[in-house]
Short mmCIF file of C-alpha atoms in Angstrom, two decimals:
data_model
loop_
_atom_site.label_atom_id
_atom_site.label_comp_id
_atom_site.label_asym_id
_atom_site.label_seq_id
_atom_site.Cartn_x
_atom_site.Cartn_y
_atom_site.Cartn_z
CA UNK A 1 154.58 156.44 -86.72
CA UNK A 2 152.23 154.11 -87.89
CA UNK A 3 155.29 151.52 -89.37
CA UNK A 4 156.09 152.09 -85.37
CA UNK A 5 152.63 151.20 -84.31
CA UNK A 6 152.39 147.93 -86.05
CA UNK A 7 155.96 147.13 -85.30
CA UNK A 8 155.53 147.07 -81.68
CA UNK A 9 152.51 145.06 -82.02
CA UNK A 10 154.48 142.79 -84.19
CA UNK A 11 156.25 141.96 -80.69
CA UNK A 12 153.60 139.54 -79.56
CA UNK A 13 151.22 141.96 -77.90
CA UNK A 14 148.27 140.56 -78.93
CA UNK A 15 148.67 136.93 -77.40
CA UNK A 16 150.81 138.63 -74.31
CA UNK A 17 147.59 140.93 -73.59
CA UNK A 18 145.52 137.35 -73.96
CA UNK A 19 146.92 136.00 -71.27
CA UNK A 20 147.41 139.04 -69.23
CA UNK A 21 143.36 139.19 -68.98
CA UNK A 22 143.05 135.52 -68.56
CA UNK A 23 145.57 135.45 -65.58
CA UNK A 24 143.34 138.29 -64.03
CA UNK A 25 140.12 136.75 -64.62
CA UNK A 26 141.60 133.34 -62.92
CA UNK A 27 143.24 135.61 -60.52
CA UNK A 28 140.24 137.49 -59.18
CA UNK A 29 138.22 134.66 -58.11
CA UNK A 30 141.43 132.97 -56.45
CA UNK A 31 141.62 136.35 -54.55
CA UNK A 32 138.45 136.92 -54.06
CA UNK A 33 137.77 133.38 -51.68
CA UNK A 34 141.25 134.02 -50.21
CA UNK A 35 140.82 137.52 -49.20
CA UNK A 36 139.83 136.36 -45.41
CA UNK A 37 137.83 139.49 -44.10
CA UNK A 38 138.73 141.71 -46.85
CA UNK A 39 137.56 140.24 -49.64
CA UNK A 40 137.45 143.11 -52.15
CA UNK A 41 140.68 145.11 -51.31
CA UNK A 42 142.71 142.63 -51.83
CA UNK A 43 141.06 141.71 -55.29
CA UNK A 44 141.80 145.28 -55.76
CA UNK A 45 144.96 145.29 -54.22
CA UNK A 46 145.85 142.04 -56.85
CA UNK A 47 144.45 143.98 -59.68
CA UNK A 48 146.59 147.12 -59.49
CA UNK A 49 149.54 145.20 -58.90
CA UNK A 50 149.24 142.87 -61.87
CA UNK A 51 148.41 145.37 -64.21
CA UNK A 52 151.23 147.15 -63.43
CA UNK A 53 153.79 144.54 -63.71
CA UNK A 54 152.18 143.87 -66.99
CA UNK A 55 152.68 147.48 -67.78
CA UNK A 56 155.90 147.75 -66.68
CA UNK A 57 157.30 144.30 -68.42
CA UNK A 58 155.65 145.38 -71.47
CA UNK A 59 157.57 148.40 -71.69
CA UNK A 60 160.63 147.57 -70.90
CA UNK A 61 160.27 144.63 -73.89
CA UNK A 62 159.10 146.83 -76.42
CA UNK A 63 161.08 150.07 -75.63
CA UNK A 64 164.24 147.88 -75.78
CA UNK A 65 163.21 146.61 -78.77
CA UNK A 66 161.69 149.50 -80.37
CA UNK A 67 165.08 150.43 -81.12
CA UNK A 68 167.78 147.92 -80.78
CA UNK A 69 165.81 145.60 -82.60
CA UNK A 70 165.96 147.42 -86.20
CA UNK A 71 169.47 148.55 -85.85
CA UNK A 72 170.84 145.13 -84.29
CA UNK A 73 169.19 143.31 -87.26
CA UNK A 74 169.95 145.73 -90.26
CA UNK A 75 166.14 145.95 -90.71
CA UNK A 76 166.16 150.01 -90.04
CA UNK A 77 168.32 150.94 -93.13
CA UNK A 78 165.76 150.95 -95.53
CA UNK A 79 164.15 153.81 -93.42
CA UNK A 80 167.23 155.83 -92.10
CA UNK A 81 168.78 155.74 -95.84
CA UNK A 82 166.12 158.01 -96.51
CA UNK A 83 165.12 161.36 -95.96
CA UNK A 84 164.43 161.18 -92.62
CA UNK A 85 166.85 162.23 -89.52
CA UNK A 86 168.04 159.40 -86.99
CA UNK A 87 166.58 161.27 -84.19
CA UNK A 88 163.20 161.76 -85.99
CA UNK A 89 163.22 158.03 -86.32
CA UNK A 90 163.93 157.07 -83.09
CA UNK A 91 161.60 159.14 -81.89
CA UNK A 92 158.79 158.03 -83.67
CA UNK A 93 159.51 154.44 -82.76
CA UNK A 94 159.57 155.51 -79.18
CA UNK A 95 156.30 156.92 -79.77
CA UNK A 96 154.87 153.75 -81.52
CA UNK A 97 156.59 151.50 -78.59
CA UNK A 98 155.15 153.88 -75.80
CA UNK A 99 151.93 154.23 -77.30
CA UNK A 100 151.10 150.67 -77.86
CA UNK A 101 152.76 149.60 -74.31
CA UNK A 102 150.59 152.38 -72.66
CA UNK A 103 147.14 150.90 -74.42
CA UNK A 104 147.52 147.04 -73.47
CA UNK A 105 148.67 148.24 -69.87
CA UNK A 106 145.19 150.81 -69.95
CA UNK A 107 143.46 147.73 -71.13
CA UNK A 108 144.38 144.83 -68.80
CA UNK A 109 143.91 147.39 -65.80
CA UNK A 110 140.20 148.75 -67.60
CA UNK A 111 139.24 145.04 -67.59
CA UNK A 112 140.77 144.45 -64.18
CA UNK A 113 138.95 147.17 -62.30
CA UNK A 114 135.91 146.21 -64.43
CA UNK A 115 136.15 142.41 -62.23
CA UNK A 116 136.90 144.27 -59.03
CA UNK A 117 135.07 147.58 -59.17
CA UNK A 118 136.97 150.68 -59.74
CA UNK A 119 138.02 152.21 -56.87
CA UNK A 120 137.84 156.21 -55.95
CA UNK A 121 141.16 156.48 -57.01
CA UNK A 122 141.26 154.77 -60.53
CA UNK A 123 141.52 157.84 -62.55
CA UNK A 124 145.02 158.70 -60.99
CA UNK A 125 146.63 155.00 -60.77
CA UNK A 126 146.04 154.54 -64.51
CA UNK A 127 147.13 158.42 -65.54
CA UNK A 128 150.49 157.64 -62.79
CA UNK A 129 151.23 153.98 -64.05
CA UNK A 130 151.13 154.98 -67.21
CA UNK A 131 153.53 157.52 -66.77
CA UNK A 132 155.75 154.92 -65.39
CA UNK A 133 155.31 152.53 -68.60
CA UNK A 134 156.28 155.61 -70.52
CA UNK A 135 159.30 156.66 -68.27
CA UNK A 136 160.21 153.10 -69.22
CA UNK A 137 159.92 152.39 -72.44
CA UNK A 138 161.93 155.56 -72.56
CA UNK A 139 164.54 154.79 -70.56
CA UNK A 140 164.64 151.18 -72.70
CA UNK A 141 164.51 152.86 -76.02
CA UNK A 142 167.46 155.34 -74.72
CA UNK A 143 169.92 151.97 -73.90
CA UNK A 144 168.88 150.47 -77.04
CA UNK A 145 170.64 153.31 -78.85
CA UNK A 146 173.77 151.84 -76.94
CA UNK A 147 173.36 148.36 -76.61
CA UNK A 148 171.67 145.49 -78.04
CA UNK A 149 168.32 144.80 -77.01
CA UNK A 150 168.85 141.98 -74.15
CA UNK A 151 171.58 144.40 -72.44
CA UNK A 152 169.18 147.64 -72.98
CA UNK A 153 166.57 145.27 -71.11
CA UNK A 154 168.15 143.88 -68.43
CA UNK A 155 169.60 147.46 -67.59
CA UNK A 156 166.11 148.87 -67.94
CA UNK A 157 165.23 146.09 -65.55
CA UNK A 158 168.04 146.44 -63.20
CA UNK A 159 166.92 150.61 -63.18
CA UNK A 160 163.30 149.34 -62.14
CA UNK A 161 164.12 147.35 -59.75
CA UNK A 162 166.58 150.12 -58.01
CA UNK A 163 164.34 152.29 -58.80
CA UNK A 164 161.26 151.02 -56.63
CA UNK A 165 163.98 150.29 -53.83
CA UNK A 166 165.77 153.73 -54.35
CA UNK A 167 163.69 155.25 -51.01
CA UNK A 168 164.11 152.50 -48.50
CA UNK A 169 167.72 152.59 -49.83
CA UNK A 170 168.28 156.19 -49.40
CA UNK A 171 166.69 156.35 -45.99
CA UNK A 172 169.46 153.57 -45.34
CA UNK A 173 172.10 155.66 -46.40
CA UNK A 174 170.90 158.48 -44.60
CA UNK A 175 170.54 156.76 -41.68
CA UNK A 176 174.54 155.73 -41.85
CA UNK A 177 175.55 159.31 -42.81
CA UNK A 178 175.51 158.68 -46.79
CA UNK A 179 172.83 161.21 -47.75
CA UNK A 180 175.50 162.62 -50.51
CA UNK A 181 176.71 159.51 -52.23
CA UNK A 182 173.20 158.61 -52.35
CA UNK A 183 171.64 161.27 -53.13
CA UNK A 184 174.47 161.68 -56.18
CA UNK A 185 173.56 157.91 -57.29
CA UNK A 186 169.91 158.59 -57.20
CA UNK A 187 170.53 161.98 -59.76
CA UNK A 188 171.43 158.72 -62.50
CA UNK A 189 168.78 155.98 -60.92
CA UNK A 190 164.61 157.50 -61.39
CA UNK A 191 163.05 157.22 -57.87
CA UNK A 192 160.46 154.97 -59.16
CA UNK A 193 158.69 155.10 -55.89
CA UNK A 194 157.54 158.73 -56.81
CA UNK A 195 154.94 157.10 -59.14
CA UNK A 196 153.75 154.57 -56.64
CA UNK A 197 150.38 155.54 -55.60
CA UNK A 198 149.06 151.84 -55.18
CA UNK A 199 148.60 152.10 -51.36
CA UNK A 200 146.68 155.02 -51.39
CA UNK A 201 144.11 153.46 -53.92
CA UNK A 202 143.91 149.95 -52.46
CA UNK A 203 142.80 151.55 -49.00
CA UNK A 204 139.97 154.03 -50.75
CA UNK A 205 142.13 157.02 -50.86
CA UNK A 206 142.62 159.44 -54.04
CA UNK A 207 145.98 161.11 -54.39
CA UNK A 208 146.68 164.47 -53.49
CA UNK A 209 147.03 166.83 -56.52
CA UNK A 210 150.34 168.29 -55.49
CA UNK A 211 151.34 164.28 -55.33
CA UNK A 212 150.29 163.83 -59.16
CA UNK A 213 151.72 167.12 -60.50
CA UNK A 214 155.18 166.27 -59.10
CA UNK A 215 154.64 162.74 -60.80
CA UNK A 216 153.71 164.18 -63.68
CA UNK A 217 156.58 166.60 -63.57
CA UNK A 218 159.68 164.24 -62.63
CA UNK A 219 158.30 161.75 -64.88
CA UNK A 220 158.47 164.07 -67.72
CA UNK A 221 161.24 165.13 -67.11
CA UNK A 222 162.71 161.85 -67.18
CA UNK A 223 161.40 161.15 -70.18
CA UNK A 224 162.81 164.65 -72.01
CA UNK A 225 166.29 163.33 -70.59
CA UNK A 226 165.88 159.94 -72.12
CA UNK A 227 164.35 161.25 -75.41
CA UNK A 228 167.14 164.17 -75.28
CA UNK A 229 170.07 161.22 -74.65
CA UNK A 230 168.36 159.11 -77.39
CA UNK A 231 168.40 161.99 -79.84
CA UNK A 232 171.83 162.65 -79.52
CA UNK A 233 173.52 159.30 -79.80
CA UNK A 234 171.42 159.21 -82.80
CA UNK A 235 172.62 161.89 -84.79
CA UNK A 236 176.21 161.26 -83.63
CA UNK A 237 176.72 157.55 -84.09
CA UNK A 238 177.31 155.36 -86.96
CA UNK A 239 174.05 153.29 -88.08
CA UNK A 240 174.80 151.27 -91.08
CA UNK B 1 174.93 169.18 -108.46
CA UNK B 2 177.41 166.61 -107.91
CA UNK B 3 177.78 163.35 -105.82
CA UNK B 4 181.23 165.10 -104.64
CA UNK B 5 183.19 163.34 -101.77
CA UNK B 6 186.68 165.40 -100.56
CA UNK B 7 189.45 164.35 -98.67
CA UNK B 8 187.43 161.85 -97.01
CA UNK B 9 188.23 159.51 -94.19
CA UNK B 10 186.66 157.09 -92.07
CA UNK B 11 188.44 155.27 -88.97
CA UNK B 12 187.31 152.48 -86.59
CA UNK B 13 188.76 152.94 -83.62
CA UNK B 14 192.51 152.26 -84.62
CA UNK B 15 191.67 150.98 -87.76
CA UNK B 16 191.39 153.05 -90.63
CA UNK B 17 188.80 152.00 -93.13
CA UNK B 18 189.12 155.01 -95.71
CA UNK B 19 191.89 157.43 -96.21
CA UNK B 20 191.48 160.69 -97.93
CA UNK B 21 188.76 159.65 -100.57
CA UNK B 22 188.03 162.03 -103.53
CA UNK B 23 185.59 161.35 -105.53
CA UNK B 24 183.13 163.22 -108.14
CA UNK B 25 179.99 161.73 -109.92
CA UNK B 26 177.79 164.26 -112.11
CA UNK B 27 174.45 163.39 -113.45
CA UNK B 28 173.93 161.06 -115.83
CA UNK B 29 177.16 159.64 -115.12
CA UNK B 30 177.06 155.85 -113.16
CA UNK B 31 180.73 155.26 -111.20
CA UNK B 32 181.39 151.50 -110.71
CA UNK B 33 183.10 151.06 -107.45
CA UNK B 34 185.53 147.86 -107.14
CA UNK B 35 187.63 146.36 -104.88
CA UNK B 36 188.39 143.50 -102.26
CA UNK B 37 186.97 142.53 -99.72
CA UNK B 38 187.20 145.00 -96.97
CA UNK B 39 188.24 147.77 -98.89
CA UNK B 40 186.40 150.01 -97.81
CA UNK B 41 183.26 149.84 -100.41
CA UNK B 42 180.57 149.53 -97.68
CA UNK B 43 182.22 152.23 -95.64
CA UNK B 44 182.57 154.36 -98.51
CA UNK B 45 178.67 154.55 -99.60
CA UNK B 46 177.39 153.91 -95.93
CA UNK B 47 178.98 157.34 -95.82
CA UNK B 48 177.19 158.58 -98.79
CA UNK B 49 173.97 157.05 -97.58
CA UNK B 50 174.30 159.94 -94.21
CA UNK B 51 174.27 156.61 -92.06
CA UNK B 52 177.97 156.73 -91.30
CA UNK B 53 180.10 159.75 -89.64
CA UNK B 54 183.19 160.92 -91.65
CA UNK B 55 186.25 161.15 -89.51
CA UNK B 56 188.00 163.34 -91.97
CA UNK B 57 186.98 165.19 -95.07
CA UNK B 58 183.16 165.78 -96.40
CA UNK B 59 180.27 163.35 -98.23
CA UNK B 60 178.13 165.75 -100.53
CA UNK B 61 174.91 165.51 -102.26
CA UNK B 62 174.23 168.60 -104.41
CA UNK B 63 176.26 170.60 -102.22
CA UNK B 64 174.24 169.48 -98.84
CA UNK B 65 176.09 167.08 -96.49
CA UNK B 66 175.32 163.55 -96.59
CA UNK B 67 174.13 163.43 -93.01
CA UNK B 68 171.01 166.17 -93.99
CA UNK B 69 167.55 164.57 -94.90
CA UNK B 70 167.66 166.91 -97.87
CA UNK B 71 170.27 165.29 -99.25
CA UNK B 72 168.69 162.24 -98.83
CA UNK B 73 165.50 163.06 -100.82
CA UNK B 74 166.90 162.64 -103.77
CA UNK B 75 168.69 159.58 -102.43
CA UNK B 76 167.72 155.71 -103.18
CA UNK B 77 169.90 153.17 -101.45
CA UNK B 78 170.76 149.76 -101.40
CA UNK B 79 172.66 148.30 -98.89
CA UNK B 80 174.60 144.97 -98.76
CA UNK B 81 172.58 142.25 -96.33
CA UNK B 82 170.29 144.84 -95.20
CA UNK B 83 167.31 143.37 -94.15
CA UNK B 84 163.57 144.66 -94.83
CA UNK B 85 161.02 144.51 -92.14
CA UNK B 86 159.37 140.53 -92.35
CA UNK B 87 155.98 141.39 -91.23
CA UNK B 88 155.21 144.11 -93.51
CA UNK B 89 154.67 143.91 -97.59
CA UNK B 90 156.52 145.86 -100.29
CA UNK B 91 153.51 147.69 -100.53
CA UNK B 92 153.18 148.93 -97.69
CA UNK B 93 157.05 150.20 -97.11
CA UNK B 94 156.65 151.90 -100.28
CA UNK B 95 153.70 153.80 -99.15
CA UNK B 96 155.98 154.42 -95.76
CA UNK B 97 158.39 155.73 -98.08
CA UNK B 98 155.64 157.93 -100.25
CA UNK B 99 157.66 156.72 -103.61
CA UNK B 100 155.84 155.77 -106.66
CA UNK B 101 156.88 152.36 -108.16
CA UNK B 102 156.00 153.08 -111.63
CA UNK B 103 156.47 150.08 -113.59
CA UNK B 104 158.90 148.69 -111.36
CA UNK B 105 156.49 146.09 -109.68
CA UNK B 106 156.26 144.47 -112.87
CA UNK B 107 159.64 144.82 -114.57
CA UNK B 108 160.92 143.26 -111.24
CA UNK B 109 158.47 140.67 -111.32
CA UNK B 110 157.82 141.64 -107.99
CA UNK B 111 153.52 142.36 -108.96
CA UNK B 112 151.97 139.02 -107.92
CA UNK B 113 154.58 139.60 -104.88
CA UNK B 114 153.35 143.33 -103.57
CA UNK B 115 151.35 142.20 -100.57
CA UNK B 116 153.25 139.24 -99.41
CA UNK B 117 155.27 139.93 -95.78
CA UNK B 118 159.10 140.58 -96.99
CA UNK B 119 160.01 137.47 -94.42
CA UNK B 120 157.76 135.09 -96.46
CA UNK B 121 160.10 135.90 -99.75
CA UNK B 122 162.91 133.84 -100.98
CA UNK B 123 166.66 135.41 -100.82
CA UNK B 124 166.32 136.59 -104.72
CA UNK B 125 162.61 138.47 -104.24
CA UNK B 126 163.86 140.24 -101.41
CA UNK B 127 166.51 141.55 -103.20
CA UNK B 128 164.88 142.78 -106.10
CA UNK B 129 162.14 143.98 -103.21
CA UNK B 130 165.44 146.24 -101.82
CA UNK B 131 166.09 147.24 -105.28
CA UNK B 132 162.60 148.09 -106.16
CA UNK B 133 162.39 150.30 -102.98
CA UNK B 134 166.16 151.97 -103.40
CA UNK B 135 164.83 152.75 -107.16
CA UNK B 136 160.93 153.66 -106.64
CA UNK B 137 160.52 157.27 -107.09
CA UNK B 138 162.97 157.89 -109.75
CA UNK B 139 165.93 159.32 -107.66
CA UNK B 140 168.18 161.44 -108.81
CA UNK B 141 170.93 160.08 -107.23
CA UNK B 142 171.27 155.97 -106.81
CA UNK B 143 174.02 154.66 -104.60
CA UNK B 144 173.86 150.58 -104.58
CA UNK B 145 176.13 148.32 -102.77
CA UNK B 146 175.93 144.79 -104.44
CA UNK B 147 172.84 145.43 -106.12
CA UNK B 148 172.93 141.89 -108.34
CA UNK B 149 173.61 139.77 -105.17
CA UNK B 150 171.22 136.68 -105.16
CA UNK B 151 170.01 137.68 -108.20
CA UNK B 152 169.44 134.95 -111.36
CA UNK B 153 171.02 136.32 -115.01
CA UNK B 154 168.09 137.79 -116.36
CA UNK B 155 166.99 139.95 -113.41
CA UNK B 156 170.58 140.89 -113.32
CA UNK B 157 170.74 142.26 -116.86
CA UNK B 158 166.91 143.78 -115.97
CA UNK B 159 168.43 145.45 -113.30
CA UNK B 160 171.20 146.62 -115.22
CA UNK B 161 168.88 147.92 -117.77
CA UNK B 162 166.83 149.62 -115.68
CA UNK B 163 169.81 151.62 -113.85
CA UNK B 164 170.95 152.15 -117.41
CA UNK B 165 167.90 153.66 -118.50
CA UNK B 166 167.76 156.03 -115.03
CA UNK B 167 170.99 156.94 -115.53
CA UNK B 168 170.51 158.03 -119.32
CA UNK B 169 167.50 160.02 -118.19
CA UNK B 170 169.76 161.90 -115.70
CA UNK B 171 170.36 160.26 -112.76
CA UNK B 172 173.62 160.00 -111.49
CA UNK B 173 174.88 156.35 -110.15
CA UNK B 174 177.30 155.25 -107.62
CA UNK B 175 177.38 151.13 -107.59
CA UNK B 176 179.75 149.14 -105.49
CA UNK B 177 180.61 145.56 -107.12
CA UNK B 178 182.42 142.27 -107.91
CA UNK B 179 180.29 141.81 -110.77
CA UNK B 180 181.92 144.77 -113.21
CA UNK B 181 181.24 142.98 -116.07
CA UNK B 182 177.68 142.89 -115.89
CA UNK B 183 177.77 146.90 -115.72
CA UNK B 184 179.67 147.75 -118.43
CA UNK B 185 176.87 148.95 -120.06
CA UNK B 186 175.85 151.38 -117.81
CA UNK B 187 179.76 152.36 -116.26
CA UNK B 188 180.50 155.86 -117.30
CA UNK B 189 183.72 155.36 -114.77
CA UNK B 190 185.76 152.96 -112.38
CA UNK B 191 186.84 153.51 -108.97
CA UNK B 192 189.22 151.24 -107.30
CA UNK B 193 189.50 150.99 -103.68
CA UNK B 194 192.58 149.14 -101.80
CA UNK B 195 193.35 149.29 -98.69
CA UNK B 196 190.56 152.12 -97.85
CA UNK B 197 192.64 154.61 -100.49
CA UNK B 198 191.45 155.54 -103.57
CA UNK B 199 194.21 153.75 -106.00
CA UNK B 200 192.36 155.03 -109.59
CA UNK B 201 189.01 157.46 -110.23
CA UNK B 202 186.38 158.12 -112.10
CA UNK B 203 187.20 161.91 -111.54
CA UNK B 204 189.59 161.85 -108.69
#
């Protein structure tokens, strides 16, 4: 875990978190004498969203990596020739990936809310968009067991994306009798929106519990699939 | 306690890369394995190594399948072009690994070397860096696949000696080579591979 760790940070995590914190400090000021009436919501409002992008991004590059990376370049031999079992591995890097994506998103949002002043609501946007960096890098580390890491991200990406739109587009199915298909499309594409909880903190609000159990739920159980698909392509496929 | 392969195969797709392989190596025997390119060699101990899936047939280490980490324990492996992690030292893989160099560091000349990131060392340090990882620990079973690649002629005949010496104490060998000359002294047997078949054994 620890060979994980210092892999991921190997990605350029340091510098990347740099300049995360130095767009927000720039940032807040810019939104803060734009904000019109409303000064500090939207400094909050460009807070939250920045650190989540970050979060997200950050993932998706390091769970695709975490991965893809060491098998694509021959560099995870050394390790799976020994006594360890390819699912064990790729778990652990997972772990390593995931752990050091969650801390640098935790960290630009920490010193984000620490410009704008944490909201009522903090607590639960960093617990639920930090499950969604982990429901990433998941997902990411899953493809790379597949494909090689630019693929595994951009399909990661392309999942995101359809994921955050996966609501307005089911209402737009449903709303041209397509509720079905959809709703069979959306068992394969993670309803992203589930972990949204942005609006709800921007305006002052803290999210209900029953919202942030069935986040924490789905997103878990998104991750067990992921880990679960990742574990098995593992232990079935060549790796050397 | 055997290096024991049976009846094994290995296909890509259409192609088949090995065809009903037998093979047995006891301790304190080393098995040279020869052959062309694309005979099968890398196939054949990628399967040994538990990293590749036999179509056909069974890999076994001691009488545990190749694909179980307790096989593997007793396993150290070299693979052709395999690449060690560049931003982390010899030193600190081995501790990853929990294996005890021994005098390796030195007999490699790999001491003044230990803490240097593997990407900062030339194509011949890394090498012996592979071998020195694939040997730490004192194995009981050593399974290298071009282990003298890149490497000048007197850390060839150190490796050499060193294999010899592991394989006198006990340890049972399984090298895949061009360079059979250079391990006559340690070759207790010859394999040849053609064509992904077997053609002459060691103890077919």
């Amino acid at each position: 875990m620890r060979l994980a760790v210092l892999d991921a940070l190997h990605e350029r995590v340091a510098p990347v978190v740099v300049l995360a914190v130095g767009f927000l400090c720039i940032g807040v000021p810019v939104a803060r004498a734009t904000g019109m009436s409303a000064p500090d919501r939207v400094v909050l409002d460009f807070v939250l969203w920045w650190s989540w992008l970050f979060g997200t991004l950050l993932a998706m590059w390091l769970g695709s990596r975490c991965i893809a990376g060491p098998l694509a370049d021959r560099t995870a031999l050394w390790e799976l020739g020994g006594p360890v079992r390819p699912g064990v591995w790729g778990a652990r890097r997972l772990g390593g990936a995931a752990l050091v994506a969650g801390s640098a998103h935790l960290l630009v949002l920490a010193v984000g809310l620490g410009l704008a002043g944490p909201p009522p609501g903090a607590l639960a946007f960093a617990g639920v968009s930090s499950l969604e960096v982990l429901v990433l890098t998941a997902l990411s580390a899953a493809l790379g067991t597949v494909f090689r890491p630019l693929p595994a991200l951009a399909l990661t990406a392309a999942l995101w994306v359809a994921g955050h739109l996966a609501g307005m587009w089911l209402d737009l199915m449903t709303e041209s009798d397509r509720a079905v298909f959809a709703g069979s499309l959306l068992a394969v594409i993670p309803d992203l929106d589930l972990l949204d909880v942005h609006g709800t903190v921007v305006r002052g609000g803290v999210p209900a519990l029953p919202q942030l159990a069935a986040a924490l739920g789905w997103a878990l159980a998104w991750v067990g699939v992921a880990i679960g698909a990742m574990v098995t392509v593992l232990e079935r496929r060549d790796l050397g | 306690m055997a290096l024991e392969l049976q009846d094994l195969g290995k296909t890509y797709g259409d192609r088949v890369a090995l065809q009903s392989v037998d093979l047995r190596v006891e301790p304190g025997e080393a098995c040279l394995l020869v052959g062309p390119n694309g005979s099968g060699k890398s196939t054949l101990l990628g399967l040994v190594a538990g990293l590749r899936v036999p179509t056909s047939g069974s890999a076994r280490i001691d009488g545990l399948p190749t694909r179980d980490p307790a096989a593997r324990v007793s396993l150290g492996v070299l693979f052709e072009r395999a690449r060690l992690p560049p931003h982390h030292s010899l030193v600190r893989l081995l501790g990853a690994l929990g294996r005890d160099p021994g005098s390796l560091l030195s007999a490699l000349g790999l001491a003044e070397h230990r803490d240097r990131p593997l990407g900062t060392l030339s194509s011949g340090l890394h090498q012996r860096a592979a071998l020195c990882l694939a040997l730490a620990g004192s194995p009981r079973w050593i399974v290298l696949d071009e282990p003298l690649t890149a490497l000048d002629g007197p850390t060839s005949e150190v490796v050499v000696g060193i294999v010899a010496e592991r394989v006198r104490a006990g340890a049972g060998a399984l090298i895949a080579t061009h360079r059979h000359d250079a391990w006559a002294p340690v070759s207790t047997g010859v394999a040849v591979l053609e064509g992904g078949r077997l053609s002459m054994g060691a103890r077919p």
